[in-house]
Amino acid sequence: MSMERRDLFKLAGVAAAAAVIPSVVVTSATAAEVANKASGKTIVIVGGGFGGLTMAKELKKKDKSIDVTLIEKKDIFMACPFSNTYLGGLKDVSLETLTHDYYAPASKHGYNFVQAEVTAIDRKAKSVTTTSGNFAYDILVLSPGIAYDYEGQFPEWDANKIASVAQACPAALMPGSEHLALKRQMVDMDDGDIVIVPPAAGKYRCPPAPYERAAMMAHYLKTEEIKGKVVVLDTRGGKFAKGAAFKESWADLYDGLIDYKGFTKVIDVDTAKKEITYLEFPDAATLEEGDADDAKKQTAKYEVCNLIPVNKCSPVTKMADIETNGAGYALMDGYSFRSKSDKNVYVVGDAVAHKIPPSGQTAIWGAKRAAGQIVAQLSGKADDPKAGLPAAAANVCYSMVGGAPEEAIMVTHEFSADASGVLKGKGHVPKPKDGNGKFRSKGTGKATREWFAGVKRELFM
Amino acid sequence: MERRSFLKLTGTSAAAIVIAPSLITQRLYADDGALYQTYEKIQLKDADGNPLKASTLTVEENYVFNFPHVATPSIMVDLGEATNKDVKLKADDGTEYIFKGGVGKKGSIVAYSAICPHQLTHPTPDDTFFQYLERKGKTLAMPDAKEAGVFLCSSHLSAFDPKDGGKRLSGPATEGLAQIVLEIDENDEIWAVGVLGPDRFHDYMDAFKPEFKKYYGNKRKAKKLVKTEAKVVTLKNFSKDIIQY
Ligand SMILES: Cc1cc2nc3c(=O)[nH]c(=O)nc-3n(C[C@H](O)[C@H](O)[C@H](O)COP(=O)(O)OP(=O)(O)OC[C@H]3O[C@@H](n4cnc5c(N)ncnc54)[C@H](O)[C@@H]3O)c2cc1C
Ligand code: FES
């Protein structure tokens, strides 16, 4: 156990000491058996991202006597939202903009923050195993986010190949080194192209993110006067989130700088030669059939490659052995955020199988509802999971498309209780009043910054 | 020490039940329920420093003044129609409080803290996402509503009903707005006397240090309480850019 790590625990201990009823006294990191005792109101949250941080705070706000422990494997919080403006080099956006310490909210609201990785969950024993001991719970909340499915998308790649591609062509859909690596590559790049590969299929984190990234990277090429373009190798034939609004902005702001190919299938990346090989199909139908004879095989050189694989749910839902869909997303009990399999397990954020867009704002919205459901369960009260539905503008999502001046586009989602028995979102992409008939405007650009600043206040104040 | 006295003054806690007679009406405010906090009463003045008269307010115009702190913006509106009376509201922590109604001849004048209870968005001299939206306005926050007439935060589209004590109507906010309690004296002059409902002044003071530096010098100056009088300007003159969706 290095000194550093021990210091860290000491710091975490400060937070625990500030709790109204400190439950987990983390005296030493080596004490693998620090099993706390479940008090009847002990809640363990796995994952300190958007969903988990909101949940921890909301539970304490609603009932101070609930004993809350948040377990997060990372030492620093970093946001994925707004990170594209960092890649684009927008003014005053630094790593500090995107990051925060975990101790402040824990000490302010009086929950325990434990930095450890969850490795197993035993629902029978109501216990969570981590790299720093076991934690007993009465109610378990999972907000572990996503994982990448390189194996499913590229079955012919072995583990070494996957590791080398993941590091050489970082996906940057999970915050951390991936973003830093991508930024470093952009700063270091010579003239040449940036290739972006959005997830080829299925549900993935923040549907507009790859297309916002294309705009921000094009902005970077333009301001740095790099001779090259942004090549987007997509499968969606232009039918992606806020598609019309993105295409209008790309054409107006980055004429010729964004080369969008809508019907492609990536088959290989040579990270040594910096080459990506893909099949280019003529239309959606042939892409769907996937017969290579219909396609042109292309190999493109890149300077920077952002290959975002198909997403799946974080393996934590599997550890908990709760019912999931094929991609690992947790199936819910009706319109609630309670697991279909266990009344003492709740799931929030991107890990839920509800048909609402996987976004940070949705994670916050869901965590607040789930916190209400948990508090009701603890006090033996009924909670109507349909309360407040439909919720107009439950999700508002901005994408920065311009850097000088800053301009953005927006989408709002109404969430409702769908007849199929799950929550569902319906999107609406408005033209803002100050956009002179365009989808983008300077006001929405300001709103994008305000949105992010607000989210940080939400999570950390 | 400083921090402690600040807490006492803003009284964000549910314990802020104050029995304080108004200096003008001698009314006891304790019957407004918990979450009522009196401050030194402040006279609202126009740009020239003359007392603002209630009957000269333009209906549905946004009037901004800072109260109770030097850096906490409030918005006053003459709705043109009477508000509801004795509206019972509930804060997130379960504390109940009662909105007595608007003031003025028609009972149509209200003021609210312009700090959005969701994530603290508020008007600044540069821009604002927060405002009262006139009845004939349109907002994405309430796409199906026939008319607006709401306090609106366009940051994440929360709407609040000024006729119901600032109660949340839609959007991600969970609580209502804090009401700035006004009184109108026999000369038709307007005074701000207190704050009713869950205010977010404490979090606000923690959240915007760089902004306070830019506009007010520093946080210490920003959190000083307003004394004697407050200057009222229309929102158009307060913020360079009004952004509304
Ligand atoms: C580029 C980009 C732009 C985006 N833009 C927006 C936007 O503009 N608006 C918006 O609303 N959303 C946006 N999002 C989406 C948003 O980031 C996610 O939807 C949100 O983070 C989901 O929250 P979550 O709690 O489910 O997961 P996360 O925030 O990812 O949190 C999960 C946490 O769990 C931890 N964890 C996982 N496994 C374990 C384990 N075994 N033990 C301990 N801890 C574990 C992880 O370290 C992580 O911190 C964007 C995403 C990206 C990538
Ligand atoms: S800050 Fe006002 S709605 Fe979010």
mmCIF file with all atom_site columns, N, CA, C and O in Angstrom, chain A residues 1 32 60 111 185 242 245 317 321 390 401 411:
data_model
loop_
_atom_site.group_PDB
_atom_site.id
_atom_site.type_symbol
_atom_site.label_atom_id
_atom_site.label_alt_id
_atom_site.label_comp_id
_atom_site.label_asym_id
_atom_site.label_entity_id
_atom_site.label_seq_id
_atom_site.pdbx_PDB_ins_code
_atom_site.Cartn_x
_atom_site.Cartn_y
_atom_site.Cartn_z
_atom_site.occupancy
_atom_site.B_iso_or_equiv
_atom_site.pdbx_formal_charge
_atom_site.auth_seq_id
_atom_site.auth_comp_id
_atom_site.auth_asym_id
_atom_site.auth_atom_id
_atom_site.pdbx_PDB_model_num
ATOM 1  N N  . MET A 1 1   ? 0.855   -1.209  0.000   1.00 0.00 ? 1   MET A N  1
ATOM 2  C CA . MET A 1 1   ? 0.000   0.000   0.000   1.00 0.00 ? 1   MET A CA 1
ATOM 3  C C  . MET A 1 1   ? 0.884   1.251   0.000   1.00 0.00 ? 1   MET A C  1
ATOM 4  O O  . MET A 1 1   ? 1.640   1.468   0.942   1.00 0.00 ? 1   MET A O  1
ATOM 5  N N  . ALA A 1 32  ? -9.392  -5.497  4.688   1.00 0.00 ? 32  ALA A N  1
ATOM 6  C CA . ALA A 1 32  ? -10.283 -5.971  3.638   1.00 0.00 ? 32  ALA A CA 1
ATOM 7  C C  . ALA A 1 32  ? -11.662 -6.319  4.178   1.00 0.00 ? 32  ALA A C  1
ATOM 8  O O  . ALA A 1 32  ? -12.616 -6.426  3.447   1.00 0.00 ? 32  ALA A O  1
ATOM 9  N N  . LYS A 1 60  ? -29.702 12.060  0.629   1.00 0.00 ? 60  LYS A N  1
ATOM 10 C CA . LYS A 1 60  ? -29.401 12.780  1.866   1.00 0.00 ? 60  LYS A CA 1
ATOM 11 C C  . LYS A 1 60  ? -30.280 14.008  2.022   1.00 0.00 ? 60  LYS A C  1
ATOM 12 O O  . LYS A 1 60  ? -30.647 14.388  3.130   1.00 0.00 ? 60  LYS A O  1
ATOM 13 N N  . TYR A 1 111 ? -22.538 12.176  2.872   1.00 0.00 ? 111 TYR A N  1
ATOM 14 C CA . TYR A 1 111 ? -22.491 10.754  2.509   1.00 0.00 ? 111 TYR A CA 1
ATOM 15 C C  . TYR A 1 111 ? -21.029 10.312  2.461   1.00 0.00 ? 111 TYR A C  1
ATOM 16 O O  . TYR A 1 111 ? -20.112 11.128  2.464   1.00 0.00 ? 111 TYR A O  1
ATOM 17 N N  . GLN A 1 185 ? -3.121  13.989  -29.400 1.00 0.00 ? 185 GLN A N  1
ATOM 18 C CA . GLN A 1 185 ? -2.909  13.657  -30.802 1.00 0.00 ? 185 GLN A CA 1
ATOM 19 C C  . GLN A 1 185 ? -3.275  14.822  -31.708 1.00 0.00 ? 185 GLN A C  1
ATOM 20 O O  . GLN A 1 185 ? -2.622  15.072  -32.715 1.00 0.00 ? 185 GLN A O  1
ATOM 21 N N  . LYS A 1 242 ? -30.442 15.029  -34.255 1.00 0.00 ? 242 LYS A N  1
ATOM 22 C CA . LYS A 1 242 ? -30.332 16.420  -34.724 1.00 0.00 ? 242 LYS A CA 1
ATOM 23 C C  . LYS A 1 242 ? -29.716 16.475  -36.118 1.00 0.00 ? 242 LYS A C  1
ATOM 24 O O  . LYS A 1 242 ? -28.984 17.413  -36.460 1.00 0.00 ? 242 LYS A O  1
ATOM 25 N N  . ALA A 1 245 ? -30.086 19.586  -38.360 1.00 0.00 ? 245 ALA A N  1
ATOM 26 C CA . ALA A 1 245 ? -29.450 20.750  -37.745 1.00 0.00 ? 245 ALA A CA 1
ATOM 27 C C  . ALA A 1 245 ? -27.926 20.657  -37.862 1.00 0.00 ? 245 ALA A C  1
ATOM 28 O O  . ALA A 1 245 ? -27.249 21.643  -38.164 1.00 0.00 ? 245 ALA A O  1
ATOM 29 N N  . THR A 1 317 ? -23.999 -4.627  -14.117 1.00 0.00 ? 317 THR A N  1
ATOM 30 C CA . THR A 1 317 ? -25.356 -5.202  -14.054 1.00 0.00 ? 317 THR A CA 1
ATOM 31 C C  . THR A 1 317 ? -25.297 -6.732  -14.074 1.00 0.00 ? 317 THR A C  1
ATOM 32 O O  . THR A 1 317 ? -26.109 -7.402  -13.456 1.00 0.00 ? 317 THR A O  1
ATOM 33 N N  . ASP A 1 321 ? -26.285 -9.818  -11.412 1.00 0.00 ? 321 ASP A N  1
ATOM 34 C CA . ASP A 1 321 ? -27.119 -10.917 -11.875 1.00 0.00 ? 321 ASP A CA 1
ATOM 35 C C  . ASP A 1 321 ? -28.608 -10.535 -11.885 1.00 0.00 ? 321 ASP A C  1
ATOM 36 O O  . ASP A 1 321 ? -29.467 -11.313 -11.478 1.00 0.00 ? 321 ASP A O  1
ATOM 37 N N  . PRO A 1 390 ? -46.799 12.976  -18.635 1.00 0.00 ? 390 PRO A N  1
ATOM 38 C CA . PRO A 1 390 ? -45.552 13.224  -19.369 1.00 0.00 ? 390 PRO A CA 1
ATOM 39 C C  . PRO A 1 390 ? -44.829 14.467  -18.863 1.00 0.00 ? 390 PRO A C  1
ATOM 40 O O  . PRO A 1 390 ? -45.461 15.415  -18.432 1.00 0.00 ? 390 PRO A O  1
ATOM 41 N N  . VAL A 1 401 ? -21.768 23.724  -32.191 1.00 0.00 ? 401 VAL A N  1
ATOM 42 C CA . VAL A 1 401 ? -21.371 23.459  -33.575 1.00 0.00 ? 401 VAL A CA 1
ATOM 43 C C  . VAL A 1 401 ? -20.390 24.499  -34.099 1.00 0.00 ? 401 VAL A C  1
ATOM 44 O O  . VAL A 1 401 ? -19.637 24.239  -35.028 1.00 0.00 ? 401 VAL A O  1
ATOM 45 N N  . VAL A 1 411 ? -31.876 20.077  -28.712 1.00 0.00 ? 411 VAL A N  1
ATOM 46 C CA . VAL A 1 411 ? -33.002 19.162  -28.826 1.00 0.00 ? 411 VAL A CA 1
ATOM 47 C C  . VAL A 1 411 ? -33.667 19.094  -27.449 1.00 0.00 ? 411 VAL A C  1
ATOM 48 O O  . VAL A 1 411 ? -32.991 19.182  -26.427 1.00 0.00 ? 411 VAL A O  1
#
